[in-house]
Amino acid sequence: MNMRIGPIMTRRVALALATFAASSPLHAPLLALPASAAGAPSDDVLRKLSRVPVFVVTNSKDAPYLTEVDEQSRRSGFFYLGPQEALAALNDIKAFDPKASLSVVSLESVYFDISKSAVEAASAPQPTAGTSTDLRLFRLRPLQDSAALADREKDATLKPDDVPLYYDVSLLLTVDGTAQRPYFFRLQDLKRTYEQQSGKKLANLPSLSVTTLDALVQSLQAGDKSAMQPSALLVAASEAAAVVERMSAGSTSSLGGAQGDGAQGGRVQGVGAEAQPRGLPEAPKSLGDSGDDPFYLNVPFGGGKI
């Protein structure tokens, strides 16, 4: 069964208060697993995943690049959670393909079709070209900056392909009139949000817990009440959310210095090594039902190009 990222995102993002409602420019048909193999995700799970942007290096025909080669010369690629890591991969590819670019899609559009481990990706049929639309050849790349790696090292149970999610059982946020438990891809975002809620600085979070994205999705799919009550809220890394918000608003990208194309998903020019994000964006000044949306409430989008 073939799938196109654009139409799938456009249908699902309507369920998630889309603020960037345009179809993705990734027009190349992506080869997906049969629904019976990948499982039939619920609309609720898809809504939650749609709040998370991921980045992938593509050629001029919007085909994703296979950027990795293992010891057996088997190729694979990544959808990146962090724009910095994606930009580094883009710069490497531009050395031989100046027309390469970053495409931004929502996690729900690819999550149930990509591989969940290096072993799984290696078992997919190998293409003859350096790009592929077979999602089985791709994995989700966890955040790889020094702060994220240091946080990973604190939990010895995490495996290399695990995408950690950080939460505090005492922290709930009121979103759309409902108390929800936020799960953060970046630990610093959790700490910063908790401090804003409590009004004081903390050396350590009182009830810090760690799970993985796969474990949470599996629990939600299985109807596990511990993951559903209160409802889970996935919080994209703040620098990734900032990129999407600025693309949505048509303002300066956090990856470059030019104007985007507004709500059409647009291509943001001027991306280069010198334009890499410098630290995390400022945290939202207010949370919950204050009238000012936190940065992570405006993330659902229809895709774009950087």
XYZ file of C-alpha atoms in Angstrom:
306
model
C 0.000 0.000 0.000
C 1.404 3.380 -0.971
C 0.867 6.513 1.054
C 1.412 10.198 0.459
C 2.404 12.227 3.455
C 0.572 15.384 2.348
C -3.023 14.095 2.109
C -2.715 11.977 5.234
C -1.517 14.916 7.284
C -4.170 17.221 5.910
C -6.989 14.899 6.984
C -5.626 14.205 10.453
C -4.423 17.667 11.298
C -8.012 18.907 11.027
C -8.635 16.940 14.203
C -5.802 18.642 16.027
C -6.507 22.394 15.830
C -4.135 22.873 12.901
C -2.394 26.228 12.724
C -0.309 25.387 9.704
C -3.043 23.892 7.496
C -1.360 23.190 4.189
C -0.499 19.905 2.530
C 3.101 18.760 2.771
C 5.382 19.273 -0.209
C 6.564 15.686 0.128
C 4.749 14.462 -2.958
C 6.774 11.297 -3.556
C 4.658 8.246 -2.685
C 6.060 6.616 0.425
C 5.842 2.852 0.690
C 3.994 1.958 3.898
C 3.437 -1.343 5.619
C 0.006 -2.956 5.276
C -2.398 -1.762 7.944
C -2.607 -5.269 9.381
C 1.140 -5.263 10.006
C 1.527 -1.707 11.254
C -1.662 -1.792 13.334
C -4.604 0.561 13.063
C -3.814 3.621 15.176
C -6.679 5.367 16.926
C -7.644 8.933 16.047
C -6.686 10.001 19.567
C -3.150 8.644 19.215
C -2.803 10.266 15.790
C -3.910 13.619 17.241
C -1.260 13.367 19.937
C 1.498 12.464 17.485
C 0.438 15.242 15.104
C 1.725 17.814 17.600
C 5.312 16.688 17.016
C 7.273 17.911 13.963
C 10.044 15.785 12.464
C 12.662 16.780 9.892
C 14.048 14.789 6.954
C 16.622 15.553 4.240
C 15.101 15.285 0.751
C 16.230 15.772 -2.838
C 14.633 18.088 -5.406
C 11.919 15.468 -6.031
C 11.102 15.303 -2.311
C 12.527 11.781 -1.920
C 14.138 11.250 1.528
C 17.872 10.578 1.606
C 19.396 7.427 3.099
C 22.133 9.061 5.141
C 23.431 6.082 7.153
C 25.498 3.017 6.165
C 26.130 0.092 8.540
C 29.040 -2.365 8.641
C 27.313 -4.559 6.044
C 26.954 -1.536 3.731
C 23.191 -1.506 4.246
C 21.726 1.956 3.970
C 19.067 3.611 6.088
C 17.866 7.085 6.996
C 16.372 9.184 9.753
C 13.447 11.406 10.534
C 14.943 13.829 13.052
C 13.272 15.187 16.181
C 15.866 17.935 16.457
C 16.327 20.581 13.722
C 20.037 20.937 14.574
C 20.778 17.284 13.809
C 18.728 17.479 10.625
C 20.594 20.611 9.544
C 23.950 18.865 10.075
C 22.788 15.994 7.852
C 21.544 18.482 5.252
C 24.916 20.227 5.138
C 26.636 16.877 4.510
C 24.246 16.031 1.682
C 24.594 19.483 0.096
C 28.256 18.675 -0.567
C 27.106 16.506 -3.499
C 23.483 17.676 -3.943
C 23.220 21.469 -3.686
C 19.445 21.238 -4.248
C 18.838 19.113 -1.150
C 16.565 20.610 1.492
C 14.883 19.855 4.795
C 11.262 18.774 4.726
C 9.111 19.044 7.846
C 6.260 16.609 8.468
C 4.200 15.605 11.475
C 5.195 12.522 13.431
C 1.793 10.888 13.021
C 2.241 10.774 9.245
C 5.245 8.428 9.465
C 5.402 6.913 12.959
C 3.456 3.711 12.310
C 5.384 2.931 9.097
C 9.017 3.614 10.001
C 11.256 1.007 11.644
C 11.657 1.088 15.401
C 15.252 -0.210 15.507
C 18.414 -0.424 13.411
C 17.922 -4.172 13.064
C 14.411 -3.684 11.720
C 15.572 -1.052 9.231
C 18.411 -3.305 8.060
C 15.928 -6.053 7.221
C 14.071 -3.872 4.705
C 14.815 -4.406 0.994
C 17.774 -2.303 -0.115
C 17.191 0.259 -2.874
C 19.579 0.906 -5.737
C 19.553 4.687 -5.267
C 20.649 6.934 -2.422
C 17.061 7.925 -1.698
C 14.003 5.852 -0.974
C 10.293 6.231 -0.311
C 10.160 2.922 1.580
C 9.562 4.060 5.158
C 10.827 0.752 6.516
C 14.335 2.013 5.769
C 13.910 4.966 8.140
C 13.978 5.397 11.899
C 13.184 8.214 14.305
C 16.354 9.944 15.470
C 16.333 10.907 19.168
C 17.723 14.289 20.162
C 21.524 14.095 19.939
C 22.824 17.405 21.310
C 25.089 17.345 24.352
C 22.327 18.252 26.822
C 20.017 15.526 25.507
C 22.804 12.928 25.539
C 23.711 13.849 29.116
C 20.087 13.395 30.156
C 19.960 9.987 28.430
C 22.998 8.806 30.343
C 21.088 9.245 33.611
C 18.808 6.338 32.686
C 20.719 3.116 32.047
C 17.575 1.326 30.854
C 17.352 3.345 27.637
C 18.395 1.501 24.480
C 20.138 3.288 21.565
C 16.961 3.523 19.468
C 14.708 4.523 22.379
C 13.176 7.996 22.248
C 12.898 9.104 25.888
C 9.938 11.075 27.201
C 10.247 12.946 30.486
C 7.357 13.712 32.800
C 6.535 14.482 36.406
C 3.456 12.802 37.834
C 2.658 15.929 39.856
C 2.591 18.207 36.785
C -0.688 18.624 34.918
C -1.598 21.301 32.394
C -5.095 22.422 31.463
C -5.389 22.304 27.688
C -8.658 22.756 25.825
C -10.420 22.733 29.178
C -9.000 19.327 30.121
C -6.248 18.445 32.598
C -3.488 16.655 30.682
C -0.139 15.150 31.639
C 2.659 16.538 29.443
C 5.396 14.218 28.188
C 8.464 16.157 27.094
C 11.031 15.136 24.499
C 13.508 17.473 26.192
C 14.105 17.311 29.945
C 15.013 20.985 30.180
C 11.598 21.919 28.748
C 9.924 19.885 31.494
C 11.996 21.522 34.200
C 11.360 24.983 32.826
C 7.608 24.401 32.580
C 7.473 22.983 36.105
C 9.327 26.006 37.470
C 6.897 28.341 35.743
C 3.957 26.469 37.197
C 5.393 26.367 40.732
C 6.897 29.854 40.621
C 10.245 28.728 42.016
C 13.578 27.367 40.854
C 14.247 23.675 41.424
C 17.487 21.754 41.695
C 15.619 18.544 40.914
C 12.092 17.716 39.867
C 10.160 16.142 42.758
C 8.708 13.183 40.845
C 10.701 12.881 37.638
C 9.868 9.823 35.554
C 11.083 8.564 32.193
C 9.324 6.418 29.622
C 9.822 5.965 25.886
C 7.747 7.132 22.964
C 7.115 3.564 21.808
C 6.029 2.477 25.290
C 3.614 5.389 25.641
C 2.086 4.841 22.191
C 1.671 1.129 22.905
C -0.061 1.929 26.190
C -2.390 4.396 24.496
C -3.162 1.925 21.727
C -3.943 -0.763 24.303
C -6.271 1.564 26.233
C -4.058 1.568 29.323
C -5.829 3.839 31.819
C -2.527 4.891 33.408
C -1.587 6.533 30.075
C -5.066 7.883 29.342
C -6.110 9.340 32.701
C -5.116 12.084 32.731
C -4.782 12.387 28.983
C -1.238 12.359 27.625
C 0.092 15.478 25.887
C 3.226 15.090 23.752
C 5.439 18.172 23.945
C 7.881 18.618 21.064
C 11.354 19.925 21.823
C 11.009 23.678 22.110
C 13.498 24.424 19.335
C 11.576 22.150 16.935
C 8.271 23.770 17.887
C 9.824 27.208 17.363
C 10.809 26.335 13.788
C 7.266 25.269 12.934
C 5.640 28.247 14.635
C 7.829 30.647 12.703
C 7.108 28.854 9.438
C 3.398 29.046 10.260
C 3.597 32.750 11.013
C 5.738 33.458 7.955
C 8.364 35.060 10.185
C 12.107 34.535 10.404
C 13.019 30.876 10.797
C 15.057 29.782 13.776
C 17.237 28.023 11.187
C 17.793 30.971 8.887
C 17.362 34.645 8.312
C 14.822 34.925 5.509
C 11.080 35.195 5.465
C 8.976 32.062 5.042
C 5.899 31.596 2.915
C 3.354 31.850 5.702
C 0.548 29.377 6.086
C 1.300 27.609 2.828
C 3.915 25.503 4.466
C 6.557 27.459 2.761
C 10.249 27.098 2.075
C 12.485 29.125 4.343
C 15.648 30.228 2.576
C 19.040 31.096 3.961
C 19.710 27.885 5.850
C 23.373 27.333 6.532
C 25.861 26.200 9.141
C 26.112 29.727 10.483
C 22.337 29.807 11.017
C 22.086 26.929 13.458
C 19.897 27.619 16.495
C 21.746 29.097 19.427
C 20.268 27.441 22.473
C 16.621 26.896 23.269
C 13.957 29.499 22.546
C 12.478 31.384 25.451
C 9.878 29.422 27.388
C 6.243 30.542 27.242
C 5.422 33.180 29.805
C 2.119 31.618 30.743
C 0.503 28.201 30.613
C -2.888 26.559 30.739
C -6.040 28.662 30.361
C -4.285 32.000 30.586
C -5.322 33.081 27.102
C -1.760 32.815 25.776
C -1.070 29.466 24.129
C 2.082 27.668 25.256
C 4.561 27.037 22.461
C 3.564 23.397 22.164
C -0.138 24.054 21.529
C 0.508 25.582 18.128
C 2.580 22.776 16.670
C 0.069 20.723 14.569
C 0.763 21.584 10.977
C 0.536 20.386 7.401
C 4.214 20.196 6.620
C 6.752 22.471 4.997
C 10.181 22.943 3.515
C 13.192 24.632 5.045
